[in-house]
PDB file of C-alpha atoms in Angstrom:
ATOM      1  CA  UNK Y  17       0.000   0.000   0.000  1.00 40.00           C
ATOM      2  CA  UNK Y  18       1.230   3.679  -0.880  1.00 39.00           C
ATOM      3  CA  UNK Y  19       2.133   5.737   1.784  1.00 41.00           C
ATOM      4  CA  UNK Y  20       0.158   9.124   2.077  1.00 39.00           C
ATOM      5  CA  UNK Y  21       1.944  12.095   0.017  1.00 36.00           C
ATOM      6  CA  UNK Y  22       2.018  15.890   1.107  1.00 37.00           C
ATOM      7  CA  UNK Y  23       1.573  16.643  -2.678  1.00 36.00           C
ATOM      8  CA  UNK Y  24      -2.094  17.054  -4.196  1.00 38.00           C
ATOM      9  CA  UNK Y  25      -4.483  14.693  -2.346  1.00 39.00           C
ATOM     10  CA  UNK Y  26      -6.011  13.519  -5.572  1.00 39.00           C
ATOM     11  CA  UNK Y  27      -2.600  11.927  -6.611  1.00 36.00           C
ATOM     12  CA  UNK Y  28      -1.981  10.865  -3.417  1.00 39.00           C
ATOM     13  CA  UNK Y  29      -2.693   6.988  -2.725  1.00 38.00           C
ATOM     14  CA  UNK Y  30      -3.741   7.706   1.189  1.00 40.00           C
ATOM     15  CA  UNK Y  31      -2.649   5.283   4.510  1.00 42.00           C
ATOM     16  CA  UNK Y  32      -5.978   3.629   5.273  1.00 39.00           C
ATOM     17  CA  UNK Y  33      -7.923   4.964   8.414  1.00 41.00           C
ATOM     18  CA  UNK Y  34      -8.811   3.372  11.437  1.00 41.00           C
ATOM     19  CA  UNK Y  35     -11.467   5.214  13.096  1.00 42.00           C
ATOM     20  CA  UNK Y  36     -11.941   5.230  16.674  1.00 41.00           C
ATOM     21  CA  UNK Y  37      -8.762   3.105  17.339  1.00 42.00           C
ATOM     22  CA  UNK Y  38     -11.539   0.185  16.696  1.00 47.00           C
ATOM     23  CA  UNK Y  39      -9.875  -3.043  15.047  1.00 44.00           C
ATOM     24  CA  UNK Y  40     -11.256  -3.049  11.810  1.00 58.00           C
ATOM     25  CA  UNK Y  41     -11.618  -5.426   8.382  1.00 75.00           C
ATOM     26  CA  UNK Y  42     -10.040  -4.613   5.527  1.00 80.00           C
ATOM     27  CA  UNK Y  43     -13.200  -4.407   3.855  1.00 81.00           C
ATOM     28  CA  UNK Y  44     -14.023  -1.409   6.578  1.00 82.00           C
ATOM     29  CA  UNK Y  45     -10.765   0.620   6.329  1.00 83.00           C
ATOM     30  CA  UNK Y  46     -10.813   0.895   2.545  1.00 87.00           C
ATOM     31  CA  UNK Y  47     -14.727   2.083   3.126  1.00 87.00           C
ATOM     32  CA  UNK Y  48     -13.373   4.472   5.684  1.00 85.00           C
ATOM     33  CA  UNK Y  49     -10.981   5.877   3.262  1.00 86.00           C
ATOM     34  CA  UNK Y  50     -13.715   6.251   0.479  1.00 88.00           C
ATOM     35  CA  UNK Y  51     -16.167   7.675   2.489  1.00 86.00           C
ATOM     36  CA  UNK Y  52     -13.751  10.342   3.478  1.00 84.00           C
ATOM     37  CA  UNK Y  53     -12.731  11.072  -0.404  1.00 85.00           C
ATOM     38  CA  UNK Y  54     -16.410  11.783  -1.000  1.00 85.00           C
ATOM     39  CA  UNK Y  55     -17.424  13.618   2.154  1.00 82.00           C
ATOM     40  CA  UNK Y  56     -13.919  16.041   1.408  1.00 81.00           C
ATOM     41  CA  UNK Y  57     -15.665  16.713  -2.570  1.00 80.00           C
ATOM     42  CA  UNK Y  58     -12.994  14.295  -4.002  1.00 82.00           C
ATOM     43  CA  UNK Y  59     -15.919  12.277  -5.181  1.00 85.00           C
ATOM     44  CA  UNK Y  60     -17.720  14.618  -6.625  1.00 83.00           C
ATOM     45  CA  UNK Y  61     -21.801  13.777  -7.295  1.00 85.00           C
ATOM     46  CA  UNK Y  62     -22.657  12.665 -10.550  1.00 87.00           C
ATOM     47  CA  UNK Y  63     -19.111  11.013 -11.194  1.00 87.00           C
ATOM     48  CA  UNK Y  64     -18.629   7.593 -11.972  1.00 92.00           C
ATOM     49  CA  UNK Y  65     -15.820   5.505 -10.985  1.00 92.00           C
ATOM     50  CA  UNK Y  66     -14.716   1.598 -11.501  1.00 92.00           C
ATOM     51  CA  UNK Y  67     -13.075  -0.367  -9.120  1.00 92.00           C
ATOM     52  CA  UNK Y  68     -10.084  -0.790 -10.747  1.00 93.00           C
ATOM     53  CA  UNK Y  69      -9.701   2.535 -11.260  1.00 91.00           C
ATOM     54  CA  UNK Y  70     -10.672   3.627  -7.475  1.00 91.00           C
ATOM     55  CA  UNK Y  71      -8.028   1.103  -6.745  1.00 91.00           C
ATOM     56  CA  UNK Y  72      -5.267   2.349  -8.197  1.00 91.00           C
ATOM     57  CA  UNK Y  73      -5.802   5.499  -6.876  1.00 87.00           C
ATOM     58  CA  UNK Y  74      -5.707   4.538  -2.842  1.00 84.00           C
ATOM     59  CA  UNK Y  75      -3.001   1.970  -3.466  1.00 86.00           C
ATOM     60  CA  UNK Y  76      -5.373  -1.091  -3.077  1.00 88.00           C
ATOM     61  CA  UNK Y  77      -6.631  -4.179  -4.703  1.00 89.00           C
ATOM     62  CA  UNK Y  78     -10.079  -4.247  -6.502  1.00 91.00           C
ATOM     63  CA  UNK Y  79     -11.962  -6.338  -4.380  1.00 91.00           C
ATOM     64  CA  UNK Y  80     -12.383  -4.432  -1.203  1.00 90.00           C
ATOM     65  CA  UNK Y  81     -12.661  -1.645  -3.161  1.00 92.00           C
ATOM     66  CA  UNK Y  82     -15.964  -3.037  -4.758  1.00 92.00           C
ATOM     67  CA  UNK Y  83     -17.151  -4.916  -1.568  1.00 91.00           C
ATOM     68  CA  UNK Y  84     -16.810  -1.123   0.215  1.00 90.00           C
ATOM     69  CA  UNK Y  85     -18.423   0.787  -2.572  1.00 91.00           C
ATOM     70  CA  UNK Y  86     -21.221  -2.100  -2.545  1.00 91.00           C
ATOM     71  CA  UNK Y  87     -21.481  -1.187   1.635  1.00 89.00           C
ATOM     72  CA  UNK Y  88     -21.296   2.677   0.512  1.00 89.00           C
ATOM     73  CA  UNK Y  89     -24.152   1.787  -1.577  1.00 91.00           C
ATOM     74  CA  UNK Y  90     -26.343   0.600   1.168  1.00 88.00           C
ATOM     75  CA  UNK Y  91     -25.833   3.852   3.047  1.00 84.00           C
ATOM     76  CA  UNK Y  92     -26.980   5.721   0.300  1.00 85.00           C
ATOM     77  CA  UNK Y  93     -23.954   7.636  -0.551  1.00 87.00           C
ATOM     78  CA  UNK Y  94     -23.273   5.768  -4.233  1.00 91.00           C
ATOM     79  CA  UNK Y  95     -25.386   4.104  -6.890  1.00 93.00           C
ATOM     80  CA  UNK Y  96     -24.285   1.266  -8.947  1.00 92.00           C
ATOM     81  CA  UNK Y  97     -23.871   1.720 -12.179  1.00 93.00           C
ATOM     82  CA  UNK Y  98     -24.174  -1.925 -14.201  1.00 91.00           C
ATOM     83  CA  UNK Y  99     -20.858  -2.679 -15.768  1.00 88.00           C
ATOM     84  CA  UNK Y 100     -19.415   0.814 -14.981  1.00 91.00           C
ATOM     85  CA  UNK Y 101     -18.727   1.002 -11.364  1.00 91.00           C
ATOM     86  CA  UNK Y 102     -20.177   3.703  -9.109  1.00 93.00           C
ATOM     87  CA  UNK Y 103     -22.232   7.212  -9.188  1.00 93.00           C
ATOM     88  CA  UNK Y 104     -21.610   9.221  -6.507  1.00 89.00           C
ATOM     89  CA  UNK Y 105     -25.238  10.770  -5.203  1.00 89.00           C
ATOM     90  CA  UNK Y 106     -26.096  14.091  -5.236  1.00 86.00           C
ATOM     91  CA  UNK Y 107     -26.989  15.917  -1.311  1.00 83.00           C
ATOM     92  CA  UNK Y 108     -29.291  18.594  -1.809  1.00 86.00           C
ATOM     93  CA  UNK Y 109     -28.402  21.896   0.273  1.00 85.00           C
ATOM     94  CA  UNK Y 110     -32.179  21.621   1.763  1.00 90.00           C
ATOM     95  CA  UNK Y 111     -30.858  17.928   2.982  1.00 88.00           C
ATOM     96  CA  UNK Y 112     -27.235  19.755   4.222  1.00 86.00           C
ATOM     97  CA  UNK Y 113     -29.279  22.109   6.287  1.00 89.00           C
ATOM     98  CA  UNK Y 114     -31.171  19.641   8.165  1.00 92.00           C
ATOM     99  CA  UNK Y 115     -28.386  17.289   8.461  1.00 90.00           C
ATOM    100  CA  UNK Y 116     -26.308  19.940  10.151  1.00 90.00           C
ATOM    101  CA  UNK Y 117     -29.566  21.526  12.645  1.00 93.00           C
ATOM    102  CA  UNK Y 118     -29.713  18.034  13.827  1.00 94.00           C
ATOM    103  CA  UNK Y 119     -26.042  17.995  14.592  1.00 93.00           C
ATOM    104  CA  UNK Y 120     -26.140  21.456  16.404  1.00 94.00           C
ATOM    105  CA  UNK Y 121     -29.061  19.994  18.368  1.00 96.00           C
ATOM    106  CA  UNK Y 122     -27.397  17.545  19.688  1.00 96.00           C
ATOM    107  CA  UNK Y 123     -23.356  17.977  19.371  1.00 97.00           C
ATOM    108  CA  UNK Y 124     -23.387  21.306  21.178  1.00 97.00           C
ATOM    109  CA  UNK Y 125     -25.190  21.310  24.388  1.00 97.00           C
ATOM    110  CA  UNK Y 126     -23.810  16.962  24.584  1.00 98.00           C
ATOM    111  CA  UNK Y 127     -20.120  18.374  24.395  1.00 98.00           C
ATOM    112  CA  UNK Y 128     -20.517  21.659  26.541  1.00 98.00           C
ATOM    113  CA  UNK Y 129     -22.395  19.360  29.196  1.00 98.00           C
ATOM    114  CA  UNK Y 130     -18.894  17.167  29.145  1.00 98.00           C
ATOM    115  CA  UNK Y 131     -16.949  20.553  30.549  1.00 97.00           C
ATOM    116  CA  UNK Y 132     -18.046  19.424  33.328  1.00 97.00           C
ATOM    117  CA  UNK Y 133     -18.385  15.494  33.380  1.00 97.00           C
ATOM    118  CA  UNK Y 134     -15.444  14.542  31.083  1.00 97.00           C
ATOM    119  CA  UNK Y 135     -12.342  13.017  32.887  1.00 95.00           C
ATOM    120  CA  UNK Y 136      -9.288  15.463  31.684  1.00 96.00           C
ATOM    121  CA  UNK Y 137      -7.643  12.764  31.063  1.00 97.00           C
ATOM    122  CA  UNK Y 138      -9.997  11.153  28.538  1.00 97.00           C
ATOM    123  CA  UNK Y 139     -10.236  14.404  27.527  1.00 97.00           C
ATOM    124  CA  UNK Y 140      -6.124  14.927  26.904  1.00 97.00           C
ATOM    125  CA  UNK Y 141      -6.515  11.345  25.056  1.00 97.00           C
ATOM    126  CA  UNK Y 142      -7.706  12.887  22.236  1.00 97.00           C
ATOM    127  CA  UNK Y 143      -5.144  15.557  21.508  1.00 97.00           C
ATOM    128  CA  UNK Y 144      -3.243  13.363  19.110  1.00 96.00           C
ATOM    129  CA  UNK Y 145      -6.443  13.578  16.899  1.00 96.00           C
ATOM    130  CA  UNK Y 146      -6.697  17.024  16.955  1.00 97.00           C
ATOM    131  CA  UNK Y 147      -3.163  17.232  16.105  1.00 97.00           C
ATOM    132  CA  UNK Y 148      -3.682  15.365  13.298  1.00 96.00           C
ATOM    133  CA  UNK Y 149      -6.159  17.414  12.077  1.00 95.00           C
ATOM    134  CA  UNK Y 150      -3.476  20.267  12.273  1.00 95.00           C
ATOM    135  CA  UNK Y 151      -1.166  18.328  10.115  1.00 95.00           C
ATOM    136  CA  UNK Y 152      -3.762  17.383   7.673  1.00 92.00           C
ATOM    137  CA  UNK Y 153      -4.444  20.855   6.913  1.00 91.00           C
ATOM    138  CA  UNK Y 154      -1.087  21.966   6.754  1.00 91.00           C
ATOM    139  CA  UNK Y 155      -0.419  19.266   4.200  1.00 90.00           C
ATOM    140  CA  UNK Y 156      -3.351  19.548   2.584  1.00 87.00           C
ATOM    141  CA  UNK Y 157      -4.704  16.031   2.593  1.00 88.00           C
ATOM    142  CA  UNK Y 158      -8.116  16.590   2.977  1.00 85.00           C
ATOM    143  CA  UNK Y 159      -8.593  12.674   3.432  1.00 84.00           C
ATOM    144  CA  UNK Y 160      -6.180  12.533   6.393  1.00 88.00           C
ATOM    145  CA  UNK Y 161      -8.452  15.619   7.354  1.00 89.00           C
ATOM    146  CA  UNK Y 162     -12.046  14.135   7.221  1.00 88.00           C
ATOM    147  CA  UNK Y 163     -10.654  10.741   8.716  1.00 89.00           C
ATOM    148  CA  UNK Y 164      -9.139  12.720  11.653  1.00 93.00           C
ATOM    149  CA  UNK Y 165     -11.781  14.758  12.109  1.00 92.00           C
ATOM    150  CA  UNK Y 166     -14.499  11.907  12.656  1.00 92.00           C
ATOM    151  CA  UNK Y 167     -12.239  10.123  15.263  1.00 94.00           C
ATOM    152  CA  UNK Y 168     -11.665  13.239  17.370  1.00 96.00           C
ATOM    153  CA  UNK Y 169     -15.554  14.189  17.213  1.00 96.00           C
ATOM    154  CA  UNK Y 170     -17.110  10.715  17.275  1.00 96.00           C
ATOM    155  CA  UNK Y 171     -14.587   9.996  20.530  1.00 97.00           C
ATOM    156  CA  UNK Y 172     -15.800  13.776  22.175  1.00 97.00           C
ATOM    157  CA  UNK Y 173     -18.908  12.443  21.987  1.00 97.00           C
ATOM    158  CA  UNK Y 174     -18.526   8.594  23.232  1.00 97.00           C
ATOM    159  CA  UNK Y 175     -17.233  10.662  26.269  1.00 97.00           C
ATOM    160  CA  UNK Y 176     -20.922  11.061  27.202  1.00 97.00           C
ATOM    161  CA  UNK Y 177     -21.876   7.912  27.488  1.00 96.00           C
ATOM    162  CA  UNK Y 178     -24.487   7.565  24.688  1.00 96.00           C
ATOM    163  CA  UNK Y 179     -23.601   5.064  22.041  1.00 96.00           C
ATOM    164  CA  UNK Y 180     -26.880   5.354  20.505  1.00 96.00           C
ATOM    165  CA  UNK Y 181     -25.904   9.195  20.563  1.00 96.00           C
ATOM    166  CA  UNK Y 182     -22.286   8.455  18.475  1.00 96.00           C
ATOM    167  CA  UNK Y 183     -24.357   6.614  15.861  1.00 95.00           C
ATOM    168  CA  UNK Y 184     -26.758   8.946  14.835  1.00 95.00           C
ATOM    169  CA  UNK Y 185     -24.187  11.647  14.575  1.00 95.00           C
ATOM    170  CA  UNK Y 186     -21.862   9.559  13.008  1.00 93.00           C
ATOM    171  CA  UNK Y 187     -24.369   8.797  10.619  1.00 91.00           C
ATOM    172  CA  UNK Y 188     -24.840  12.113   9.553  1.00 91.00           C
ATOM    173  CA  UNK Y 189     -21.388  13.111   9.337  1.00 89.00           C
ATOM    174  CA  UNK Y 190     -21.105  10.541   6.550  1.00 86.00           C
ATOM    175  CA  UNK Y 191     -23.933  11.840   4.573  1.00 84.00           C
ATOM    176  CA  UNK Y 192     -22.708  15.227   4.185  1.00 82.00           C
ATOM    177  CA  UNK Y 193     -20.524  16.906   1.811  1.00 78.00           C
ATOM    178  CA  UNK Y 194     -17.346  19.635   2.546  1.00 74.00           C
ATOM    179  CA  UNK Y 195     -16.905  20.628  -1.282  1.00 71.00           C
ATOM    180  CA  UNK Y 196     -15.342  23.637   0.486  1.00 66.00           C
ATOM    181  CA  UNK Y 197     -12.592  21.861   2.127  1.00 78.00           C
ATOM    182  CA  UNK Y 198     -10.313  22.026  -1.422  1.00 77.00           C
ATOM    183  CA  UNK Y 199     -10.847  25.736  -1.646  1.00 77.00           C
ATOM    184  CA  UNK Y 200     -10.053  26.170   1.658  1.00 78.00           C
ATOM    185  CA  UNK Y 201      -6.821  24.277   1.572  1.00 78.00           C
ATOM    186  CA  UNK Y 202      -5.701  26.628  -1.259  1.00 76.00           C
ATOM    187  CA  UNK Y 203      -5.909  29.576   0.244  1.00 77.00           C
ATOM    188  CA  UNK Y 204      -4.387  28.072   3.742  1.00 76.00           C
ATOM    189  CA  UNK Y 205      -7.732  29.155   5.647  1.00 80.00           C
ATOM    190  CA  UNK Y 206      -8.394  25.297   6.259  1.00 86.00           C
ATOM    191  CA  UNK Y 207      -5.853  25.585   9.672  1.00 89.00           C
ATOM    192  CA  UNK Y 208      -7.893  27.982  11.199  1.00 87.00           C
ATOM    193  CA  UNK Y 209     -10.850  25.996  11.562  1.00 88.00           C
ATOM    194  CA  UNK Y 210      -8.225  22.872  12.367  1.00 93.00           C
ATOM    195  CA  UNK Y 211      -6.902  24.808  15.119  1.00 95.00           C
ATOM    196  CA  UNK Y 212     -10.301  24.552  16.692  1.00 95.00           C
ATOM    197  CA  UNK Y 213     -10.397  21.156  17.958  1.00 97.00           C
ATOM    198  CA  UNK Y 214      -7.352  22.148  19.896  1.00 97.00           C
ATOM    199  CA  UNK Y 215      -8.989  25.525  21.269  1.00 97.00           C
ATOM    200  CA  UNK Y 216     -11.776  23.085  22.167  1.00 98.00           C
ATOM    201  CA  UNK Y 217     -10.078  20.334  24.002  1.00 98.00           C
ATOM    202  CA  UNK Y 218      -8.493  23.591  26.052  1.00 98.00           C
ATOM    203  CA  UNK Y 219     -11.944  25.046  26.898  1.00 98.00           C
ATOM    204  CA  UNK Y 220     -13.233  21.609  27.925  1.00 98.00           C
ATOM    205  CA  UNK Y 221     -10.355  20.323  30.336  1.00 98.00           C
ATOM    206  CA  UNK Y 222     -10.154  23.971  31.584  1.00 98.00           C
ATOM    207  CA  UNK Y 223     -14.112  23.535  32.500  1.00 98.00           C
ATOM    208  CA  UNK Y 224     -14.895  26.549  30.500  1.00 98.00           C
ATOM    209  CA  UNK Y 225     -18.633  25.883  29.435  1.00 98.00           C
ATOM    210  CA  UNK Y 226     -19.441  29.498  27.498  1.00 97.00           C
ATOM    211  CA  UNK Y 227     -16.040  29.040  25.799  1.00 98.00           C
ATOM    212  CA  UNK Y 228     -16.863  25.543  24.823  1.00 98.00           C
ATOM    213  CA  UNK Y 229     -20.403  26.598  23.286  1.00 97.00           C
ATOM    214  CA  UNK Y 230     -19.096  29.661  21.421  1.00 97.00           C
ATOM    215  CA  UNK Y 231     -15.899  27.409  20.038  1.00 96.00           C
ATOM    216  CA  UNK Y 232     -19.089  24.626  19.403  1.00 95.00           C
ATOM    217  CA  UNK Y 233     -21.332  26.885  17.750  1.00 94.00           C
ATOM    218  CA  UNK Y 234     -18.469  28.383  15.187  1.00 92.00           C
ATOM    219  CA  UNK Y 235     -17.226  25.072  14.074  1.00 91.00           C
ATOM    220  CA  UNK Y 236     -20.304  23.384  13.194  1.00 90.00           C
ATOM    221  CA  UNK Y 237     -21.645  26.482  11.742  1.00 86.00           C
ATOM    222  CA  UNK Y 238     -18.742  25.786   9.727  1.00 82.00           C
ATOM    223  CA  UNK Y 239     -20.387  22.898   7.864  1.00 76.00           C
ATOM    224  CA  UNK Y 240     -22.977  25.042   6.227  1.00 71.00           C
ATOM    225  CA  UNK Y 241     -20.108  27.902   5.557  1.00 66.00           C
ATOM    226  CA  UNK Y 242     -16.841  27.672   4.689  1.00 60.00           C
ATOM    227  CA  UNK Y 243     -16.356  24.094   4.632  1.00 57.00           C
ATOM    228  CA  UNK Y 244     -19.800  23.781   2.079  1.00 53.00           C
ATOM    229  CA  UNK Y 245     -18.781  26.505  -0.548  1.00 53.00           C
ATOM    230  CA  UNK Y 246     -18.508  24.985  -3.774  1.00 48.00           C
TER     231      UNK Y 246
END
Protein backbone atom coordinates (compact mmCIF):
# COMPACT_ATOMS: atom_id res chain seq x y z
CA UNK A 1 0.00 0.00 0.00
CA UNK A 2 1.23 3.68 -0.88
CA UNK A 3 2.13 5.74 1.78
CA UNK A 4 0.16 9.12 2.08
CA UNK A 5 1.94 12.10 0.02
CA UNK A 6 2.02 15.89 1.11
CA UNK A 7 1.57 16.64 -2.68
CA UNK A 8 -2.09 17.05 -4.20
CA UNK A 9 -4.48 14.69 -2.35
CA UNK A 10 -6.01 13.52 -5.57
CA UNK A 11 -2.60 11.93 -6.61
CA UNK A 12 -1.98 10.86 -3.42
CA UNK A 13 -2.69 6.99 -2.72
CA UNK A 14 -3.74 7.71 1.19
CA UNK A 15 -2.65 5.28 4.51
CA UNK A 16 -5.98 3.63 5.27
CA UNK A 17 -7.92 4.96 8.41
CA UNK A 18 -8.81 3.37 11.44
CA UNK A 19 -11.47 5.21 13.10
CA UNK A 20 -11.94 5.23 16.67
CA UNK A 21 -8.76 3.11 17.34
CA UNK A 22 -11.54 0.18 16.70
CA UNK A 23 -9.88 -3.04 15.05
CA UNK A 24 -11.26 -3.05 11.81
CA UNK A 25 -11.62 -5.43 8.38
CA UNK A 26 -10.04 -4.61 5.53
CA UNK A 27 -13.20 -4.41 3.85
CA UNK A 28 -14.02 -1.41 6.58
CA UNK A 29 -10.77 0.62 6.33
CA UNK A 30 -10.81 0.89 2.55
CA UNK A 31 -14.73 2.08 3.13
CA UNK A 32 -13.37 4.47 5.68
CA UNK A 33 -10.98 5.88 3.26
CA UNK A 34 -13.71 6.25 0.48
CA UNK A 35 -16.17 7.68 2.49
CA UNK A 36 -13.75 10.34 3.48
CA UNK A 37 -12.73 11.07 -0.40
CA UNK A 38 -16.41 11.78 -1.00
CA UNK A 39 -17.42 13.62 2.15
CA UNK A 40 -13.92 16.04 1.41
CA UNK A 41 -15.67 16.71 -2.57
CA UNK A 42 -12.99 14.30 -4.00
CA UNK A 43 -15.92 12.28 -5.18
CA UNK A 44 -17.72 14.62 -6.62
CA UNK A 45 -21.80 13.78 -7.30
CA UNK A 46 -22.66 12.66 -10.55
CA UNK A 47 -19.11 11.01 -11.19
CA UNK A 48 -18.63 7.59 -11.97
CA UNK A 49 -15.82 5.50 -10.98
CA UNK A 50 -14.72 1.60 -11.50
CA UNK A 51 -13.07 -0.37 -9.12
CA UNK A 52 -10.08 -0.79 -10.75
CA UNK A 53 -9.70 2.53 -11.26
CA UNK A 54 -10.67 3.63 -7.47
CA UNK A 55 -8.03 1.10 -6.74
CA UNK A 56 -5.27 2.35 -8.20
CA UNK A 57 -5.80 5.50 -6.88
CA UNK A 58 -5.71 4.54 -2.84
CA UNK A 59 -3.00 1.97 -3.47
CA UNK A 60 -5.37 -1.09 -3.08
CA UNK A 61 -6.63 -4.18 -4.70
CA UNK A 62 -10.08 -4.25 -6.50
CA UNK A 63 -11.96 -6.34 -4.38
CA UNK A 64 -12.38 -4.43 -1.20
CA UNK A 65 -12.66 -1.65 -3.16
CA UNK A 66 -15.96 -3.04 -4.76
CA UNK A 67 -17.15 -4.92 -1.57
CA UNK A 68 -16.81 -1.12 0.21
CA UNK A 69 -18.42 0.79 -2.57
CA UNK A 70 -21.22 -2.10 -2.55
CA UNK A 71 -21.48 -1.19 1.64
CA UNK A 72 -21.30 2.68 0.51
CA UNK A 73 -24.15 1.79 -1.58
CA UNK A 74 -26.34 0.60 1.17
CA UNK A 75 -25.83 3.85 3.05
CA UNK A 76 -26.98 5.72 0.30
CA UNK A 77 -23.95 7.64 -0.55
CA UNK A 78 -23.27 5.77 -4.23
CA UNK A 79 -25.39 4.10 -6.89
CA UNK A 80 -24.28 1.27 -8.95
CA UNK A 81 -23.87 1.72 -12.18
CA UNK A 82 -24.17 -1.93 -14.20
CA UNK A 83 -20.86 -2.68 -15.77
CA UNK A 84 -19.41 0.81 -14.98
CA UNK A 85 -18.73 1.00 -11.36
CA UNK A 86 -20.18 3.70 -9.11
CA UNK A 87 -22.23 7.21 -9.19
CA UNK A 88 -21.61 9.22 -6.51
CA UNK A 89 -25.24 10.77 -5.20
CA UNK A 90 -26.10 14.09 -5.24
CA UNK A 91 -26.99 15.92 -1.31
CA UNK A 92 -29.29 18.59 -1.81
CA UNK A 93 -28.40 21.90 0.27
CA UNK A 94 -32.18 21.62 1.76
CA UNK A 95 -30.86 17.93 2.98
CA UNK A 96 -27.24 19.75 4.22
CA UNK A 97 -29.28 22.11 6.29
CA UNK A 98 -31.17 19.64 8.17
CA UNK A 99 -28.39 17.29 8.46
CA UNK A 100 -26.31 19.94 10.15
CA UNK A 101 -29.57 21.53 12.65
CA UNK A 102 -29.71 18.03 13.83
CA UNK A 103 -26.04 18.00 14.59
CA UNK A 104 -26.14 21.46 16.40
CA UNK A 105 -29.06 19.99 18.37
CA UNK A 106 -27.40 17.54 19.69
CA UNK A 107 -23.36 17.98 19.37
CA UNK A 108 -23.39 21.31 21.18
CA UNK A 109 -25.19 21.31 24.39
CA UNK A 110 -23.81 16.96 24.58
CA UNK A 111 -20.12 18.37 24.39
CA UNK A 112 -20.52 21.66 26.54
CA UNK A 113 -22.39 19.36 29.20
CA UNK A 114 -18.89 17.17 29.15
CA UNK A 115 -16.95 20.55 30.55
CA UNK A 116 -18.05 19.42 33.33
CA UNK A 117 -18.39 15.49 33.38
CA UNK A 118 -15.44 14.54 31.08
CA UNK A 119 -12.34 13.02 32.89
CA UNK A 120 -9.29 15.46 31.68
CA UNK A 121 -7.64 12.76 31.06
CA UNK A 122 -10.00 11.15 28.54
CA UNK A 123 -10.24 14.40 27.53
CA UNK A 124 -6.12 14.93 26.90
CA UNK A 125 -6.51 11.35 25.06
CA UNK A 126 -7.71 12.89 22.24
CA UNK A 127 -5.14 15.56 21.51
CA UNK A 128 -3.24 13.36 19.11
CA UNK A 129 -6.44 13.58 16.90
CA UNK A 130 -6.70 17.02 16.95
CA UNK A 131 -3.16 17.23 16.10
CA UNK A 132 -3.68 15.36 13.30
CA UNK A 133 -6.16 17.41 12.08
CA UNK A 134 -3.48 20.27 12.27
CA UNK A 135 -1.17 18.33 10.11
CA UNK A 136 -3.76 17.38 7.67
CA UNK A 137 -4.44 20.85 6.91
CA UNK A 138 -1.09 21.97 6.75
CA UNK A 139 -0.42 19.27 4.20
CA UNK A 140 -3.35 19.55 2.58
CA UNK A 141 -4.70 16.03 2.59
CA UNK A 142 -8.12 16.59 2.98
CA UNK A 143 -8.59 12.67 3.43
CA UNK A 144 -6.18 12.53 6.39
CA UNK A 145 -8.45 15.62 7.35
CA UNK A 146 -12.05 14.14 7.22
CA UNK A 147 -10.65 10.74 8.72
CA UNK A 148 -9.14 12.72 11.65
CA UNK A 149 -11.78 14.76 12.11
CA UNK A 150 -14.50 11.91 12.66
CA UNK A 151 -12.24 10.12 15.26
CA UNK A 152 -11.66 13.24 17.37
CA UNK A 153 -15.55 14.19 17.21
CA UNK A 154 -17.11 10.72 17.27
CA UNK A 155 -14.59 10.00 20.53
CA UNK A 156 -15.80 13.78 22.18
CA UNK A 157 -18.91 12.44 21.99
CA UNK A 158 -18.53 8.59 23.23
CA UNK A 159 -17.23 10.66 26.27
CA UNK A 160 -20.92 11.06 27.20
CA UNK A 161 -21.88 7.91 27.49
CA UNK A 162 -24.49 7.56 24.69
CA UNK A 163 -23.60 5.06 22.04
CA UNK A 164 -26.88 5.35 20.51
CA UNK A 165 -25.90 9.20 20.56
CA UNK A 166 -22.29 8.45 18.48
CA UNK A 167 -24.36 6.61 15.86
CA UNK A 168 -26.76 8.95 14.84
CA UNK A 169 -24.19 11.65 14.57
CA UNK A 170 -21.86 9.56 13.01
CA UNK A 171 -24.37 8.80 10.62
CA UNK A 172 -24.84 12.11 9.55
CA UNK A 173 -21.39 13.11 9.34
CA UNK A 174 -21.11 10.54 6.55
CA UNK A 175 -23.93 11.84 4.57
CA UNK A 176 -22.71 15.23 4.19
CA UNK A 177 -20.52 16.91 1.81
CA UNK A 178 -17.35 19.63 2.55
CA UNK A 179 -16.91 20.63 -1.28
CA UNK A 180 -15.34 23.64 0.49
CA UNK A 181 -12.59 21.86 2.13
CA UNK A 182 -10.31 22.03 -1.42
CA UNK A 183 -10.85 25.74 -1.65
CA UNK A 184 -10.05 26.17 1.66
CA UNK A 185 -6.82 24.28 1.57
CA UNK A 186 -5.70 26.63 -1.26
CA UNK A 187 -5.91 29.58 0.24
CA UNK A 188 -4.39 28.07 3.74
CA UNK A 189 -7.73 29.16 5.65
CA UNK A 190 -8.39 25.30 6.26
CA UNK A 191 -5.85 25.58 9.67
CA UNK A 192 -7.89 27.98 11.20
CA UNK A 193 -10.85 26.00 11.56
CA UNK A 194 -8.22 22.87 12.37
CA UNK A 195 -6.90 24.81 15.12
CA UNK A 196 -10.30 24.55 16.69
CA UNK A 197 -10.40 21.16 17.96
CA UNK A 198 -7.35 22.15 19.90
CA UNK A 199 -8.99 25.53 21.27
CA UNK A 200 -11.78 23.08 22.17
CA UNK A 201 -10.08 20.33 24.00
CA UNK A 202 -8.49 23.59 26.05
CA UNK A 203 -11.94 25.05 26.90
CA UNK A 204 -13.23 21.61 27.92
CA UNK A 205 -10.35 20.32 30.34
CA UNK A 206 -10.15 23.97 31.58
CA UNK A 207 -14.11 23.53 32.50
CA UNK A 208 -14.90 26.55 30.50
CA UNK A 209 -18.63 25.88 29.44
CA UNK A 210 -19.44 29.50 27.50
CA UNK A 211 -16.04 29.04 25.80
CA UNK A 212 -16.86 25.54 24.82
CA UNK A 213 -20.40 26.60 23.29
CA UNK A 214 -19.10 29.66 21.42
CA UNK A 215 -15.90 27.41 20.04
CA UNK A 216 -19.09 24.63 19.40
CA UNK A 217 -21.33 26.88 17.75
CA UNK A 218 -18.47 28.38 15.19
CA UNK A 219 -17.23 25.07 14.07
CA UNK A 220 -20.30 23.38 13.19
CA UNK A 221 -21.64 26.48 11.74
CA UNK A 222 -18.74 25.79 9.73
CA UNK A 223 -20.39 22.90 7.86
CA UNK A 224 -22.98 25.04 6.23
CA UNK A 225 -20.11 27.90 5.56
CA UNK A 226 -16.84 27.67 4.69
CA UNK A 227 -16.36 24.09 4.63
CA UNK A 228 -19.80 23.78 2.08
CA UNK A 229 -18.78 26.51 -0.55
CA UNK A 230 -18.51 24.98 -3.77
Amino acid sequence: MADRRSSAPAAAAPALPVLGGKKSSYRERVADALRAALIAGELLPGQVHSAPALAARFGVSATPVREAMLDLAKEGLVDTVPNKGFRVTAVSEKQLDEYTHIRSLIEIPTIVELASTADPVSLEALRPAAREIVQAAVSGDLIAYVEADTRFHLGLLALAGNAHLVEVVGDLRKRSRLYGLTPLVKSGRLLASAEEHLELLDALIARDERAVHAVMTRHIGHVRGLWAAK
